[in-house]
Coordinates of C-alpha atoms and ligand atoms in Angstrom, one line a residue:
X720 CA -28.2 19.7 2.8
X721 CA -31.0 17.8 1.4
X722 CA -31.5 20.5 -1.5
X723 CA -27.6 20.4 -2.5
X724 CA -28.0 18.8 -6.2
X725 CA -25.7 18.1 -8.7
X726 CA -25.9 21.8 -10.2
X727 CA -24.2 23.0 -6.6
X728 CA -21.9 20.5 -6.2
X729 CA -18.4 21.6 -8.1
X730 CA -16.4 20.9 -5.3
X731 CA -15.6 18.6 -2.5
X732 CA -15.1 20.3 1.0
X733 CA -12.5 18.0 2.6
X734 CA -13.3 18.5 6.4
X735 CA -9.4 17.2 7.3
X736 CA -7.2 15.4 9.3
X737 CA -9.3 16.2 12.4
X738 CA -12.3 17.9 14.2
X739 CA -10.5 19.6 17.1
X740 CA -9.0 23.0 15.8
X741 CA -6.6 22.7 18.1
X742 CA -4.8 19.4 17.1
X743 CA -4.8 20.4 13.5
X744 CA -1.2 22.1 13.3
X745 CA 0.6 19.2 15.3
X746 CA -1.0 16.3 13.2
X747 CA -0.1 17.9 10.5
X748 CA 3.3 18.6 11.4
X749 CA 3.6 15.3 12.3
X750 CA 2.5 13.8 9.4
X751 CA 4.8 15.5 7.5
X752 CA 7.7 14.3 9.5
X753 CA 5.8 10.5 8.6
X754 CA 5.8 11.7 4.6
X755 CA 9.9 12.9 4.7
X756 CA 10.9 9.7 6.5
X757 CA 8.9 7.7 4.4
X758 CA 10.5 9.5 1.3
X759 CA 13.9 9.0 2.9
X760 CA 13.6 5.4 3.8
X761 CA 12.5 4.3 0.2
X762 CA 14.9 6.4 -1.5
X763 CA 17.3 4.7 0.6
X764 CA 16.3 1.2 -0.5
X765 CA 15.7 2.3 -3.9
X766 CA 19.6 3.6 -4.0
X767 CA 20.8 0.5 -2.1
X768 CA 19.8 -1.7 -4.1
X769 CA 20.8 0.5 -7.2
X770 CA 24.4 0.7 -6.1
X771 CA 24.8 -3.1 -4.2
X772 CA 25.7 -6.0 -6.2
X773 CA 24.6 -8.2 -3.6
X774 CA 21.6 -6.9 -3.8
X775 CA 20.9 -7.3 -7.4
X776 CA 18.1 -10.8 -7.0
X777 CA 14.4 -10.7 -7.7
X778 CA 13.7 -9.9 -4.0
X779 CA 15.3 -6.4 -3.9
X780 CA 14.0 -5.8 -7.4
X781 CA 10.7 -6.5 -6.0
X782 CA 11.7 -4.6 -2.9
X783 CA 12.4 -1.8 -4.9
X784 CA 8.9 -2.0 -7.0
X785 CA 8.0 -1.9 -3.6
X786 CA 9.1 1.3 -2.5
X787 CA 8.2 3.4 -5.2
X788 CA 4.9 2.0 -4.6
X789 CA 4.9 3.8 -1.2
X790 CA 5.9 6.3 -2.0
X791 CA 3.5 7.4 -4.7
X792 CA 0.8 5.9 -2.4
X793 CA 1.8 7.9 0.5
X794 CA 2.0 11.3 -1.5
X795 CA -1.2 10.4 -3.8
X796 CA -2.8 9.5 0.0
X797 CA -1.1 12.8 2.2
X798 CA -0.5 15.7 -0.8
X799 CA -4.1 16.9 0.5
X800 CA -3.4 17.3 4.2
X801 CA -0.4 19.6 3.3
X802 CA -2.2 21.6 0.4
X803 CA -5.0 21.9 3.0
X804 CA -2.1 22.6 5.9
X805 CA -0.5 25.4 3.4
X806 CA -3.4 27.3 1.6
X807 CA -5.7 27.0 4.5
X808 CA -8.6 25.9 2.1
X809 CA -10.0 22.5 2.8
X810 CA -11.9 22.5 -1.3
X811 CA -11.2 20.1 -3.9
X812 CA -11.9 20.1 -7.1
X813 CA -14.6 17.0 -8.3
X814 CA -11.7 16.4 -10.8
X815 CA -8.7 16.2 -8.3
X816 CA -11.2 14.3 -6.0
X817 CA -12.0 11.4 -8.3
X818 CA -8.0 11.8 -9.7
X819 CA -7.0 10.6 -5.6
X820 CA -9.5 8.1 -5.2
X821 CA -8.1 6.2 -8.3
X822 CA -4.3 6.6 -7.5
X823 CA -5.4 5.4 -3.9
X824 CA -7.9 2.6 -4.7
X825 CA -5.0 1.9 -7.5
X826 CA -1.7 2.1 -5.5
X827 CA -3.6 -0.1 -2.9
X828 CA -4.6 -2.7 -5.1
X829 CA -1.1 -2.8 -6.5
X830 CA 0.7 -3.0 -3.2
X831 CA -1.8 -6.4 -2.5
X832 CA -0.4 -7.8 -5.6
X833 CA 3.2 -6.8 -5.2
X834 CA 3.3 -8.6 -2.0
X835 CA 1.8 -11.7 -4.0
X836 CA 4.3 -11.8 -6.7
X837 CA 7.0 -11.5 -3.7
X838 CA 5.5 -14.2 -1.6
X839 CA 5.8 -16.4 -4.9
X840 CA 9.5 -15.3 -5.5
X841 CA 10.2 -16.4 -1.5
X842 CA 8.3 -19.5 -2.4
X843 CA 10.5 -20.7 -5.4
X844 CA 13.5 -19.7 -3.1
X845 CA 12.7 -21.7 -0.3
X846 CA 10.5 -24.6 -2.1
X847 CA 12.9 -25.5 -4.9
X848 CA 16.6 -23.7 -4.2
X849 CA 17.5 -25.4 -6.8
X850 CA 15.6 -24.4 -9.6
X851 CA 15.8 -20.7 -8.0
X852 CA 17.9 -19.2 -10.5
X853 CA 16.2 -20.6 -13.5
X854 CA 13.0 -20.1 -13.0
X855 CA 12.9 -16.2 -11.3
X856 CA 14.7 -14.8 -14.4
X857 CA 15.0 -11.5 -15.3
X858 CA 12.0 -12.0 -18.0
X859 CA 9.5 -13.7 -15.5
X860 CA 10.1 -11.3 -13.0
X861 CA 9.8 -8.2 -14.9
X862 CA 6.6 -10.0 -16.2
X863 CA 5.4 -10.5 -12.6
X864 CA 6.3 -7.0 -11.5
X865 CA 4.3 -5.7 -14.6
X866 CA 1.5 -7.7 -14.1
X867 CA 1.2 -6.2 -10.6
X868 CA 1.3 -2.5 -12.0
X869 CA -1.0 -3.0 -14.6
X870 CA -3.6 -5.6 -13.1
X871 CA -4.6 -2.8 -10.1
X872 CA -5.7 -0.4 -12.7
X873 CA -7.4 -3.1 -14.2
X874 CA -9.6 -4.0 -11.6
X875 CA -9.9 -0.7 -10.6
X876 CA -10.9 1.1 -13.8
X877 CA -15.1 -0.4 -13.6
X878 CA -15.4 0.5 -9.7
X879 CA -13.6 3.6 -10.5
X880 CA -15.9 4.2 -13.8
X881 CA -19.1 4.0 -11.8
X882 CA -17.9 6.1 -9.0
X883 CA -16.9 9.0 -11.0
X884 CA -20.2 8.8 -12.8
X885 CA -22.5 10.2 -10.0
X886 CA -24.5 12.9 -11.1
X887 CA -25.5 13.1 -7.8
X888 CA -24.5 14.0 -4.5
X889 CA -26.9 14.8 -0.9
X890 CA -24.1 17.3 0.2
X891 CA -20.4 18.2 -0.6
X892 CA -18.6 17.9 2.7
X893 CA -16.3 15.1 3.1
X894 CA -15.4 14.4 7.1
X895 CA -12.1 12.8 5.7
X896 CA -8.6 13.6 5.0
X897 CA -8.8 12.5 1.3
X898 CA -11.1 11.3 -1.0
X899 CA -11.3 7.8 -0.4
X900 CA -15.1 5.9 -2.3
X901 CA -16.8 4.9 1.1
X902 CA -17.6 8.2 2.0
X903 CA -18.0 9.8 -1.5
X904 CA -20.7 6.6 -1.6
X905 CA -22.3 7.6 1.2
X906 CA -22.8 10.8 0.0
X907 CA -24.3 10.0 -3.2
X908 CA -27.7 9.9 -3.8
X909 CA -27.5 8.0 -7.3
X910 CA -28.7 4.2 -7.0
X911 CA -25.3 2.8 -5.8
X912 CA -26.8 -0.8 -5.3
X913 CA -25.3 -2.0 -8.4
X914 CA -21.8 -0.4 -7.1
X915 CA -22.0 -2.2 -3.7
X916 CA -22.6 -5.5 -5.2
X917 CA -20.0 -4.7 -6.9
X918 CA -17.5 -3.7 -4.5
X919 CA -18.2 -7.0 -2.4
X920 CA -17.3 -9.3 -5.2
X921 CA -14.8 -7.4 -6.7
X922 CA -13.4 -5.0 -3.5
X923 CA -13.7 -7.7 -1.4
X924 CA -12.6 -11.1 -3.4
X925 CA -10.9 -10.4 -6.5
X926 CA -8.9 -7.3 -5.3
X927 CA -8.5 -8.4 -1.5
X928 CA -8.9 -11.9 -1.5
X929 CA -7.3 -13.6 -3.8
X930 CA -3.9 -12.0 -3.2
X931 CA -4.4 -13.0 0.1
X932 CA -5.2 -16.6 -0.6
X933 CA -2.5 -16.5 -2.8
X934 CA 0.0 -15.3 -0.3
X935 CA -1.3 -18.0 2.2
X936 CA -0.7 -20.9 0.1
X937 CA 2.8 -19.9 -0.9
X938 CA 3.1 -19.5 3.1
X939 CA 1.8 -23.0 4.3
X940 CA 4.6 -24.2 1.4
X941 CA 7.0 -21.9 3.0
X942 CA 6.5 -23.2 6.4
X943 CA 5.9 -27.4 5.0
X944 CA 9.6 -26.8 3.7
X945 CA 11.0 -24.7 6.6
X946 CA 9.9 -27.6 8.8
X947 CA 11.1 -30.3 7.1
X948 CA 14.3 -28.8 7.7
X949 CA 16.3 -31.0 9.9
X950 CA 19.0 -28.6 11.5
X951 CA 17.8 -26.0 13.9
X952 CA 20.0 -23.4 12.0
X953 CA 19.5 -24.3 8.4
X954 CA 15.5 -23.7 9.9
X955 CA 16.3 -20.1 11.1
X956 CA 18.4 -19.3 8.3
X957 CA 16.0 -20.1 5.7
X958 CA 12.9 -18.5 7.8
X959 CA 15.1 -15.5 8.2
X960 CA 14.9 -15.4 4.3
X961 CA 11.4 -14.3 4.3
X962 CA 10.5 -13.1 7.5
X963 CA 10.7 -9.3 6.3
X964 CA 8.4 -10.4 3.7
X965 CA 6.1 -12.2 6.3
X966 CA 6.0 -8.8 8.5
X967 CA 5.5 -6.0 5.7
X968 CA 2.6 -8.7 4.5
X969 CA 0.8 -9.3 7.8
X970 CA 1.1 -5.6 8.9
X971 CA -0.6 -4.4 5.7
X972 CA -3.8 -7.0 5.5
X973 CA -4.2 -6.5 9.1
X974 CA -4.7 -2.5 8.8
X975 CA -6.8 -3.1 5.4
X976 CA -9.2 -5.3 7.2
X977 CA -9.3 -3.3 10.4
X978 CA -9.9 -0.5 7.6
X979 CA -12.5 -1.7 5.5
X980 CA -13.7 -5.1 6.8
X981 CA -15.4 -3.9 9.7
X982 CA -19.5 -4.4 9.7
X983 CA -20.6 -0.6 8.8
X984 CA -17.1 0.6 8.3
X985 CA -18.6 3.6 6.5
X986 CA -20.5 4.8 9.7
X987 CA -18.1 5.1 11.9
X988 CA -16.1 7.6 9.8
X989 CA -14.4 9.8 13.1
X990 CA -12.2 6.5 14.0
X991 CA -11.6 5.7 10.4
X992 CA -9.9 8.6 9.9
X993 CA -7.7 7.2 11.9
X994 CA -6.6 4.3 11.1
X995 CA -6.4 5.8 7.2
X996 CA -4.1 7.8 8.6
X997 CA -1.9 4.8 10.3
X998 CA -2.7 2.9 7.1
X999 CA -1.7 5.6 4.5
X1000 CA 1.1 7.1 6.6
X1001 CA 2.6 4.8 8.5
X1002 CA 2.5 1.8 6.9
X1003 CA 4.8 3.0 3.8
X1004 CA 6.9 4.5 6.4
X1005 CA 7.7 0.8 8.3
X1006 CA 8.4 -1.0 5.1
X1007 CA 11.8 0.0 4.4
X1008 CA 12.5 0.3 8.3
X1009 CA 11.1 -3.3 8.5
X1010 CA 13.5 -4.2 5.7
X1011 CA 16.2 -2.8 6.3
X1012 CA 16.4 -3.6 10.5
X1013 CA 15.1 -7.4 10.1
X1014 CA 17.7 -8.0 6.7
X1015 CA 21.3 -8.5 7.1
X1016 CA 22.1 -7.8 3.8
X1017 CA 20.4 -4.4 3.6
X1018 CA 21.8 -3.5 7.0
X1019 CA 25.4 -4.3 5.7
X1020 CA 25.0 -2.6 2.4
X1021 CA 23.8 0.1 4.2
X1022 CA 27.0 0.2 6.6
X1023 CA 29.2 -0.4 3.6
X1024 CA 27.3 3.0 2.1
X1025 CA 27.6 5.1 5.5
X1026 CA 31.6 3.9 5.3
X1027 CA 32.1 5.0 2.0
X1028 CA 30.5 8.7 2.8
X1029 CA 32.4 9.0 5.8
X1030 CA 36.1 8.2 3.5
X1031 CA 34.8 10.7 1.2
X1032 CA 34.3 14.1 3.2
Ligands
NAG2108 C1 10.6 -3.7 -10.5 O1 10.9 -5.1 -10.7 C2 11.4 -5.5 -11.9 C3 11.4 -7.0 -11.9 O2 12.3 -7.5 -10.9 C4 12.7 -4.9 -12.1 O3 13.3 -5.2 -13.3 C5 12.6 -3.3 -12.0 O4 13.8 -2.7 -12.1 C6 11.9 -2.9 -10.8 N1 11.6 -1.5 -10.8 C7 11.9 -0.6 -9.9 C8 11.6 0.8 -10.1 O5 12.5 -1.0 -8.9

């Protein structure tokens, strides 16, 4: 292993979904079934809120953002298991390698501030009703939904610069189903000090964070408001506003820091495949089911949709 230098490592051997030889053809099946329902939920939403008047506000715009999100996440995060599943090889190119740990480390960082700019939308809604309508207009909230796009590869692109600059590497085997930075890290044999400094103030505060500080604020508003709110109805009603939101937001920082938050997180690599594999394939797969189960007007545009097929044929 040791004498594996830069001149022998071309490619990344991707050691896969899992250890056991046995369990490789149902994961695999199985996480394709995860990848088709995921590309069938957020199409839905994506076409829903395409067709629905009703559901022409900021929210489902956002919602929407959303979904494409995951599903470019989802197929930048899975493509590999199925190429892997299909050709039988488990090698990846250094190029494809360092092309999915950007999409990933991107889409990720993305998602974080999606849900931001969403849980500031919820907060105008609920915090000032009245002004709702003024102030989320169509040019503020394409301005937040670009922002969230472009700002992920922006804090990306220096993490992602030193990264794919290792010369260096102690071995090429990868016990991962994708080429995510810890491991490729751990493997290096370049000085990656600078890069874990790095990481920690930028990984860890700007990209995680501050969205999630952010989100937290515009929550303890949320809930100042919702209290204040003398009827027990008009309470539910206006919590029931935001409690996809709440769900899709608590269900994604609570995988990312079981993920990546953990004390040694790189060394325990066997159980983070894992929960990479709830975070990557399951998570994008229970945001439009959360959406579309806990939201009445989704659920009724939906009917209104399934209706209108069953008149036509
Ligand atoms: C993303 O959000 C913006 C702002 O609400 C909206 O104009 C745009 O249509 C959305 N894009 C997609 C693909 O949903």
């Amino acid at each position: 292993m040791e004498s594996l230098n830069q001149t022998t490592v071309t490619f990344f051997v991707l050691k896969g979904i899992t250890n056991v030889p046995m369990l490789r053809v149902p994961i695999s099946l199985l996480v394709l079934l995860i990848y088709l329902i995921t590309l069938g939920g957020n199409m839905t939403i994506l076409l829903l809120v395409c067709w629905d008047l009703k559901l022409h506000t900021p929210m489902y715009f956002f919602l929407c953002n959303l979904s494409l999100l995951d599903m470019m996440s989802s197929t930048a995060t899975l493509h590999r298991i199925f190429v892997n599943f299909f050709s039988g090889s488990n090698r990846i190119s250094i190029f494809s390698c360092m092309t999915q740990i950007f999409m990933f480390m991107t889409l990720t960082t993305d998602q974080l501030l999606l849900l931001t700019a969403m849980s500031f939308d919820r907060y105008v809604a609920i915090c000032y009703p009245m002004h709702y309508a003024m102030f989320m207009n169509r040019t503020v909230c394409t301005l937040l939904a670009i922002a969230s796009w472009l700002l992920g590869v922006v804090e990306i692109t220096p993490m992602f610069w030193t990264i794919s600059s290792f010369t260096c590497y102690r071995g090429n085997e990868i016990n991962h189903f994708l080429c995510d930075f810890l491991p490729l890290i751990k493997l290096s044999c370049n000085d990656t000090s600078f890069l874990k400094t790095y990481l920690f103030i930028e990984g860890y505060f700007v990209g995680f964070l501050c969205p999630f500080f952010l989100t937290f604020i515009s929550y303890v508003f949320i809930i100042i408001t919702i209290l204040k709110i003398r009827s027990n109805t008009g309470r539910r009603k206006t919590f029931y506003t935001c409690s996809s939101h709440l769900t899709v937001v608590i269900f994604l920082y609570a995988t990312l820091v079981i993920q990546y938050l953990r004390p040694d997180s790189a060394d325990t690599l066997e159980s983070n495949k894992l929960l990479s594999l709830f975070n990557t394939a399951a998570v994008p797969m229970l945001n439009p089911l959360i959406y579309s189960f806990k939201n009445k007007d989704v659920k009724s545009a939906l009917k209104q949709r399934l209706k209108i097929c069953k008149l036509m044929f």
